[in-house]
Amino acid sequence: MIPFFGNTLINEIYLNQLDQFRQQLTEMEKEDGNRALSNAHVNNILWPLISIRIVAAEEFKFDYPFSRYRALREQKADSSPMTLQEVKRFLDYIEPEWYDHFLLRFMTGMRSCEVHGLQLKHIDFDHRLIKVRQNVVNGEITDVKTPKSRRDLPINDILSSSLERITATLTEPDDFLFTNDASEPLDIAILENKYGTRH
């Protein structure tokens, strides 16, 4: 935003300027000619400016000019889940040390960062539940972002056997289920380097 708006005072930014800026963003292209920024990405760039303008207008009692602004329509990506045959083929091919990791992800739909944040205390064998409470992001342990992300997932029979195998050598509640060679929780970079995935 800074290169476009420069030293423009916050109360001098109007809807036509916002539209021009948004147009520039939507017209940006990659080297292959495709759009560089999705509608969702453009909206995320603009919302901080809009929020700042709202607060400033309320605080310093000047007109808010963005009341007619409408965010770009965001299109949901088409879902293309793997078939059971594809999952089985993948698990048959994967290295044995990664089998339980990916089995857990296929069975639960958990994200990499959530799986990497799992500790022994999050596995409730009595009630057959996995308690999703934290992530590992860039090597940092953080709480899950939203109440929707904080959830309990059922453990089926196949997953129960896998989790019993994983946790057999763990002794402390804070022990992580999956660790690297330094006994630290896994990070997404390991999967990116090995399998090229960010999910």
PDB file of C-alpha atoms in Angstrom:
ATOM      1  CA  MET A   1       0.000   0.000   0.000  1.00  0.00           C
ATOM      2  CA  ILE A   2       2.821   2.435   0.798  1.00  0.00           C
ATOM      3  CA  PRO A   3       4.183   2.808  -2.775  1.00  0.00           C
ATOM      4  CA  PHE A   4       0.684   3.564  -4.088  1.00  0.00           C
ATOM      5  CA  PHE A   5      -0.633   5.898  -1.391  1.00  0.00           C
ATOM      6  CA  GLY A   6       2.727   7.422  -0.437  1.00  0.00           C
ATOM      7  CA  ASN A   7       2.279  10.353   1.939  1.00  0.00           C
ATOM      8  CA  THR A   8      -1.471  10.700   1.337  1.00  0.00           C
ATOM      9  CA  LEU A   9      -3.249  11.680   4.545  1.00  0.00           C
ATOM     10  CA  ILE A  10      -5.622   9.023   5.827  1.00  0.00           C
ATOM     11  CA  ASN A  11      -8.619  11.365   5.547  1.00  0.00           C
ATOM     12  CA  GLU A  12      -7.746  12.079   1.902  1.00  0.00           C
ATOM     13  CA  ILE A  13      -7.987   8.467   0.700  1.00  0.00           C
ATOM     14  CA  TYR A  14     -11.260   8.078  -1.183  1.00  0.00           C
ATOM     15  CA  LEU A  15     -13.134   5.248  -2.834  1.00  0.00           C
ATOM     16  CA  ASN A  16     -11.877   5.993  -6.346  1.00  0.00           C
ATOM     17  CA  GLN A  17      -8.276   5.708  -5.126  1.00  0.00           C
ATOM     18  CA  LEU A  18      -9.075   2.425  -3.408  1.00  0.00           C
ATOM     19  CA  ASP A  19     -10.643   1.147  -6.636  1.00  0.00           C
ATOM     20  CA  GLN A  20      -7.570   2.169  -8.643  1.00  0.00           C
ATOM     21  CA  PHE A  21      -5.273   0.407  -6.202  1.00  0.00           C
ATOM     22  CA  ARG A  22      -7.421  -2.716  -6.287  1.00  0.00           C
ATOM     23  CA  GLN A  23      -7.421  -2.660 -10.081  1.00  0.00           C
ATOM     24  CA  GLN A  24      -3.612  -2.589 -10.075  1.00  0.00           C
ATOM     25  CA  LEU A  25      -3.518  -5.574  -7.752  1.00  0.00           C
ATOM     26  CA  THR A  26      -5.944  -7.633  -9.839  1.00  0.00           C
ATOM     27  CA  GLU A  27      -3.995  -6.878 -13.036  1.00  0.00           C
ATOM     28  CA  MET A  28      -0.648  -8.080 -11.681  1.00  0.00           C
ATOM     29  CA  GLU A  29       0.577 -11.131 -13.572  1.00  0.00           C
ATOM     30  CA  LYS A  30       3.037 -13.952 -13.084  1.00  0.00           C
ATOM     31  CA  GLU A  31       5.655 -14.736 -15.709  1.00  0.00           C
ATOM     32  CA  ASP A  32       3.306 -17.283 -17.280  1.00  0.00           C
ATOM     33  CA  GLY A  33       0.596 -14.640 -17.759  1.00  0.00           C
ATOM     34  CA  ASN A  34      -1.725 -15.895 -15.015  1.00  0.00           C
ATOM     35  CA  ARG A  35      -2.986 -13.585 -12.288  1.00  0.00           C
ATOM     36  CA  ALA A  36      -0.453 -13.087  -9.514  1.00  0.00           C
ATOM     37  CA  LEU A  37      -3.028 -12.454  -6.784  1.00  0.00           C
ATOM     38  CA  SER A  38      -6.342 -14.207  -6.170  1.00  0.00           C
ATOM     39  CA  ASN A  39      -9.450 -12.252  -5.158  1.00  0.00           C
ATOM     40  CA  ALA A  40      -8.991 -13.518  -1.600  1.00  0.00           C
ATOM     41  CA  HIS A  41      -5.389 -12.280  -1.558  1.00  0.00           C
ATOM     42  CA  VAL A  42      -6.429  -8.843  -2.867  1.00  0.00           C
ATOM     43  CA  ASN A  43      -9.167  -8.608  -0.223  1.00  0.00           C
ATOM     44  CA  ASN A  44      -6.655  -9.483   2.490  1.00  0.00           C
ATOM     45  CA  ILE A  45      -4.350  -6.700   1.300  1.00  0.00           C
ATOM     46  CA  LEU A  46      -7.147  -4.120   1.351  1.00  0.00           C
ATOM     47  CA  TRP A  47      -8.864  -4.957   4.638  1.00  0.00           C
ATOM     48  CA  PRO A  48      -6.144  -3.420   6.867  1.00  0.00           C
ATOM     49  CA  LEU A  49      -6.423  -0.104   4.999  1.00  0.00           C
ATOM     50  CA  ILE A  50     -10.212  -0.166   5.263  1.00  0.00           C
ATOM     51  CA  SER A  51     -10.020  -0.964   8.979  1.00  0.00           C
ATOM     52  CA  ILE A  52      -7.526   1.851   9.587  1.00  0.00           C
ATOM     53  CA  ARG A  53      -9.800   4.259   7.689  1.00  0.00           C
ATOM     54  CA  ILE A  54     -12.814   3.232   9.797  1.00  0.00           C
ATOM     55  CA  VAL A  55     -10.991   3.741  13.094  1.00  0.00           C
ATOM     56  CA  ALA A  56      -9.474   7.042  11.967  1.00  0.00           C
ATOM     57  CA  ALA A  57     -12.850   8.386  10.801  1.00  0.00           C
ATOM     58  CA  GLU A  58     -14.451   7.514  14.136  1.00  0.00           C
ATOM     59  CA  GLU A  59     -11.549   8.852  16.195  1.00  0.00           C
ATOM     60  CA  PHE A  60     -11.036  12.140  14.361  1.00  0.00           C
ATOM     61  CA  LYS A  61     -14.636  12.768  13.245  1.00  0.00           C
ATOM     62  CA  PHE A  62     -14.293  12.902   9.461  1.00  0.00           C
ATOM     63  CA  ASP A  63     -16.400  11.245   6.761  1.00  0.00           C
ATOM     64  CA  TYR A  64     -15.912   7.582   5.990  1.00  0.00           C
ATOM     65  CA  PRO A  65     -15.967   7.237   2.171  1.00  0.00           C
ATOM     66  CA  PHE A  66     -15.838   3.445   1.791  1.00  0.00           C
ATOM     67  CA  SER A  67     -19.436   2.656   2.750  1.00  0.00           C
ATOM     68  CA  ARG A  68     -20.190   1.618  -0.853  1.00  0.00           C
ATOM     69  CA  TYR A  69     -17.101  -0.584  -1.095  1.00  0.00           C
ATOM     70  CA  ARG A  70     -17.735  -4.262  -1.754  1.00  0.00           C
ATOM     71  CA  ALA A  71     -15.045  -6.912  -1.474  1.00  0.00           C
ATOM     72  CA  LEU A  72     -14.171  -9.008  -4.494  1.00  0.00           C
ATOM     73  CA  ARG A  73     -16.101 -12.261  -4.737  1.00  0.00           C
ATOM     74  CA  GLU A  74     -13.915 -15.125  -3.559  1.00  0.00           C
ATOM     75  CA  GLN A  75     -14.197 -18.431  -5.370  1.00  0.00           C
ATOM     76  CA  LYS A  76     -13.722 -21.611  -3.432  1.00  0.00           C
ATOM     77  CA  ALA A  77     -11.144 -23.951  -4.862  1.00  0.00           C
ATOM     78  CA  ASP A  78     -12.469 -27.140  -6.409  1.00  0.00           C
ATOM     79  CA  SER A  79     -11.979 -30.081  -4.099  1.00  0.00           C
ATOM     80  CA  SER A  80     -10.271 -33.129  -5.539  1.00  0.00           C
ATOM     81  CA  PRO A  81      -9.813 -35.662  -2.735  1.00  0.00           C
ATOM     82  CA  MET A  82      -7.834 -38.823  -3.235  1.00  0.00           C
ATOM     83  CA  THR A  83      -9.753 -42.042  -3.758  1.00  0.00           C
ATOM     84  CA  LEU A  84      -9.346 -44.936  -1.319  1.00  0.00           C
ATOM     85  CA  GLN A  85      -7.291 -46.749  -3.942  1.00  0.00           C
ATOM     86  CA  GLU A  86      -4.979 -43.733  -4.297  1.00  0.00           C
ATOM     87  CA  VAL A  87      -4.598 -43.477  -0.519  1.00  0.00           C
ATOM     88  CA  LYS A  88      -3.720 -47.166  -0.281  1.00  0.00           C
ATOM     89  CA  ARG A  89      -1.239 -46.837  -3.147  1.00  0.00           C
ATOM     90  CA  PHE A  90       0.382 -43.846  -1.428  1.00  0.00           C
ATOM     91  CA  LEU A  91       0.654 -45.634   1.934  1.00  0.00           C
ATOM     92  CA  ASP A  92       2.081 -48.720   0.242  1.00  0.00           C
ATOM     93  CA  TYR A  93       4.758 -46.588  -1.395  1.00  0.00           C
ATOM     94  CA  ILE A  94       5.680 -44.285   1.490  1.00  0.00           C
ATOM     95  CA  GLU A  95       8.779 -44.971   3.595  1.00  0.00           C
ATOM     96  CA  PRO A  96       7.912 -47.014   6.716  1.00  0.00           C
ATOM     97  CA  GLU A  97       8.966 -44.229   9.093  1.00  0.00           C
ATOM     98  CA  TRP A  98       6.337 -41.915   7.542  1.00  0.00           C
ATOM     99  CA  TYR A  99       3.512 -44.442   7.352  1.00  0.00           C
ATOM    100  CA  ASP A 100       1.847 -43.603  10.701  1.00  0.00           C
ATOM    101  CA  HIS A 101       2.244 -39.876  10.099  1.00  0.00           C
ATOM    102  CA  PHE A 102       0.343 -39.955   6.815  1.00  0.00           C
ATOM    103  CA  LEU A 103      -2.156 -42.552   7.984  1.00  0.00           C
ATOM    104  CA  LEU A 104      -3.127 -40.165  10.789  1.00  0.00           C
ATOM    105  CA  ARG A 105      -3.548 -37.328   8.306  1.00  0.00           C
ATOM    106  CA  PHE A 106      -5.641 -39.377   5.884  1.00  0.00           C
ATOM    107  CA  MET A 107      -7.855 -40.720   8.674  1.00  0.00           C
ATOM    108  CA  THR A 108      -8.467 -37.362  10.358  1.00  0.00           C
ATOM    109  CA  GLY A 109      -7.928 -34.611   7.775  1.00  0.00           C
ATOM    110  CA  MET A 110      -5.553 -32.869  10.182  1.00  0.00           C
ATOM    111  CA  ARG A 111      -3.107 -30.302   8.820  1.00  0.00           C
ATOM    112  CA  SER A 112       0.624 -30.916   8.999  1.00  0.00           C
ATOM    113  CA  CYS A 113       1.088 -28.216  11.640  1.00  0.00           C
ATOM    114  CA  GLU A 114      -1.642 -29.798  13.789  1.00  0.00           C
ATOM    115  CA  VAL A 115      -0.157 -33.292  13.509  1.00  0.00           C
ATOM    116  CA  HIS A 116       3.271 -31.917  14.375  1.00  0.00           C
ATOM    117  CA  GLY A 117       1.823 -30.231  17.469  1.00  0.00           C
ATOM    118  CA  LEU A 118       0.337 -33.442  18.868  1.00  0.00           C
ATOM    119  CA  GLN A 119       1.654 -34.511  22.257  1.00  0.00           C
ATOM    120  CA  LEU A 120       0.911 -37.631  24.264  1.00  0.00           C
ATOM    121  CA  LYS A 121      -1.501 -35.647  26.469  1.00  0.00           C
ATOM    122  CA  HIS A 122      -3.662 -34.945  23.404  1.00  0.00           C
ATOM    123  CA  ILE A 123      -4.404 -38.637  22.794  1.00  0.00           C
ATOM    124  CA  ASP A 124      -7.340 -39.853  24.886  1.00  0.00           C
ATOM    125  CA  PHE A 125      -7.375 -43.624  24.484  1.00  0.00           C
ATOM    126  CA  ASP A 126     -10.112 -44.027  27.113  1.00  0.00           C
ATOM    127  CA  HIS A 127     -12.589 -41.979  25.086  1.00  0.00           C
ATOM    128  CA  ARG A 128     -10.914 -42.733  21.736  1.00  0.00           C
ATOM    129  CA  LEU A 129     -10.334 -39.080  20.896  1.00  0.00           C
ATOM    130  CA  ILE A 130      -7.543 -36.940  19.461  1.00  0.00           C
ATOM    131  CA  LYS A 131      -7.642 -33.464  21.000  1.00  0.00           C
ATOM    132  CA  VAL A 132      -6.467 -30.844  18.492  1.00  0.00           C
ATOM    133  CA  ARG A 133      -5.184 -27.979  20.637  1.00  0.00           C
ATOM    134  CA  GLN A 134      -1.951 -26.646  19.149  1.00  0.00           C
ATOM    135  CA  ASN A 135       0.188 -26.242  16.037  1.00  0.00           C
ATOM    136  CA  VAL A 136       3.866 -26.182  15.251  1.00  0.00           C
ATOM    137  CA  VAL A 137       4.559 -23.304  12.840  1.00  0.00           C
ATOM    138  CA  ASN A 138       8.100 -22.256  11.905  1.00  0.00           C
ATOM    139  CA  GLY A 139       9.395 -24.214  14.867  1.00  0.00           C
ATOM    140  CA  GLU A 140       7.095 -22.398  17.308  1.00  0.00           C
ATOM    141  CA  ILE A 141       4.356 -24.118  19.300  1.00  0.00           C
ATOM    142  CA  THR A 142       1.130 -22.091  19.154  1.00  0.00           C
ATOM    143  CA  ASP A 143      -2.493 -22.634  20.097  1.00  0.00           C
ATOM    144  CA  VAL A 144      -4.875 -23.397  17.246  1.00  0.00           C
ATOM    145  CA  LYS A 145      -6.197 -20.187  15.691  1.00  0.00           C
ATOM    146  CA  THR A 146      -9.975 -20.478  16.000  1.00  0.00           C
ATOM    147  CA  PRO A 147     -12.598 -22.228  18.151  1.00  0.00           C
ATOM    148  CA  LYS A 148     -13.508 -24.275  15.054  1.00  0.00           C
ATOM    149  CA  SER A 149      -9.918 -25.513  14.801  1.00  0.00           C
ATOM    150  CA  ARG A 150      -9.998 -26.586  18.466  1.00  0.00           C
ATOM    151  CA  ARG A 151     -11.735 -29.921  18.128  1.00  0.00           C
ATOM    152  CA  ASP A 152     -11.862 -33.557  19.216  1.00  0.00           C
ATOM    153  CA  LEU A 153     -11.496 -36.203  16.498  1.00  0.00           C
ATOM    154  CA  PRO A 154     -12.642 -39.822  16.875  1.00  0.00           C
ATOM    155  CA  ILE A 155     -10.097 -42.624  16.807  1.00  0.00           C
ATOM    156  CA  ASN A 156     -11.179 -45.614  14.726  1.00  0.00           C
ATOM    157  CA  ASP A 157      -9.753 -49.127  15.087  1.00  0.00           C
ATOM    158  CA  ILE A 158      -7.087 -48.714  12.396  1.00  0.00           C
ATOM    159  CA  LEU A 159      -5.950 -45.405  13.858  1.00  0.00           C
ATOM    160  CA  SER A 160      -6.023 -46.805  17.384  1.00  0.00           C
ATOM    161  CA  SER A 161      -3.476 -49.477  16.489  1.00  0.00           C
ATOM    162  CA  SER A 162      -1.288 -46.879  14.784  1.00  0.00           C
ATOM    163  CA  LEU A 163      -1.434 -44.471  17.737  1.00  0.00           C
ATOM    164  CA  GLU A 164      -0.647 -47.251  20.200  1.00  0.00           C
ATOM    165  CA  ARG A 165       2.410 -48.061  18.104  1.00  0.00           C
ATOM    166  CA  ILE A 166       3.487 -44.402  17.952  1.00  0.00           C
ATOM    167  CA  THR A 167       3.000 -43.710  21.653  1.00  0.00           C
ATOM    168  CA  ALA A 168       4.475 -46.994  22.944  1.00  0.00           C
ATOM    169  CA  THR A 169       7.863 -45.373  23.605  1.00  0.00           C
ATOM    170  CA  LEU A 170       6.527 -42.052  24.935  1.00  0.00           C
ATOM    171  CA  THR A 171       6.598 -41.528  28.686  1.00  0.00           C
ATOM    172  CA  GLU A 172       5.825 -37.876  29.421  1.00  0.00           C
ATOM    173  CA  PRO A 173       2.531 -36.028  28.667  1.00  0.00           C
ATOM    174  CA  ASP A 174       4.468 -33.345  26.766  1.00  0.00           C
ATOM    175  CA  ASP A 175       6.281 -35.846  24.508  1.00  0.00           C
ATOM    176  CA  PHE A 176       5.541 -35.169  20.830  1.00  0.00           C
ATOM    177  CA  LEU A 177       4.209 -37.984  18.667  1.00  0.00           C
ATOM    178  CA  PHE A 178       6.394 -37.062  15.707  1.00  0.00           C
ATOM    179  CA  THR A 179       9.904 -35.656  16.058  1.00  0.00           C
ATOM    180  CA  ASN A 180      13.001 -35.011  13.991  1.00  0.00           C
ATOM    181  CA  ASP A 181      16.475 -36.454  14.587  1.00  0.00           C
ATOM    182  CA  ALA A 182      17.032 -33.881  17.358  1.00  0.00           C
ATOM    183  CA  SER A 183      13.862 -35.075  19.182  1.00  0.00           C
ATOM    184  CA  GLU A 184      12.142 -31.779  18.345  1.00  0.00           C
ATOM    185  CA  PRO A 185       8.627 -31.555  16.869  1.00  0.00           C
ATOM    186  CA  LEU A 186       8.480 -31.871  13.108  1.00  0.00           C
ATOM    187  CA  ASP A 187       8.237 -28.738  10.983  1.00  0.00           C
ATOM    188  CA  ILE A 188       6.451 -28.274   7.656  1.00  0.00           C
ATOM    189  CA  ALA A 189       9.810 -27.576   5.966  1.00  0.00           C
ATOM    190  CA  ILE A 190      10.691 -31.261   6.296  1.00  0.00           C
ATOM    191  CA  LEU A 191       7.617 -32.267   4.284  1.00  0.00           C
ATOM    192  CA  GLU A 192       8.157 -29.483   1.758  1.00  0.00           C
ATOM    193  CA  ASN A 193      11.685 -30.677   1.080  1.00  0.00           C
ATOM    194  CA  LYS A 194      10.671 -34.318   0.912  1.00  0.00           C
ATOM    195  CA  TYR A 195       7.236 -34.301  -0.712  1.00  0.00           C
ATOM    196  CA  GLY A 196       6.558 -30.726  -1.863  1.00  0.00           C
ATOM    197  CA  THR A 197       3.396 -30.299   0.231  1.00  0.00           C
ATOM    198  CA  ARG A 198       2.206 -27.336   2.288  1.00  0.00           C
ATOM    199  CA  HIS A 199      -1.087 -28.791   3.516  1.00  0.00           C
TER     200      HIS A 199
END
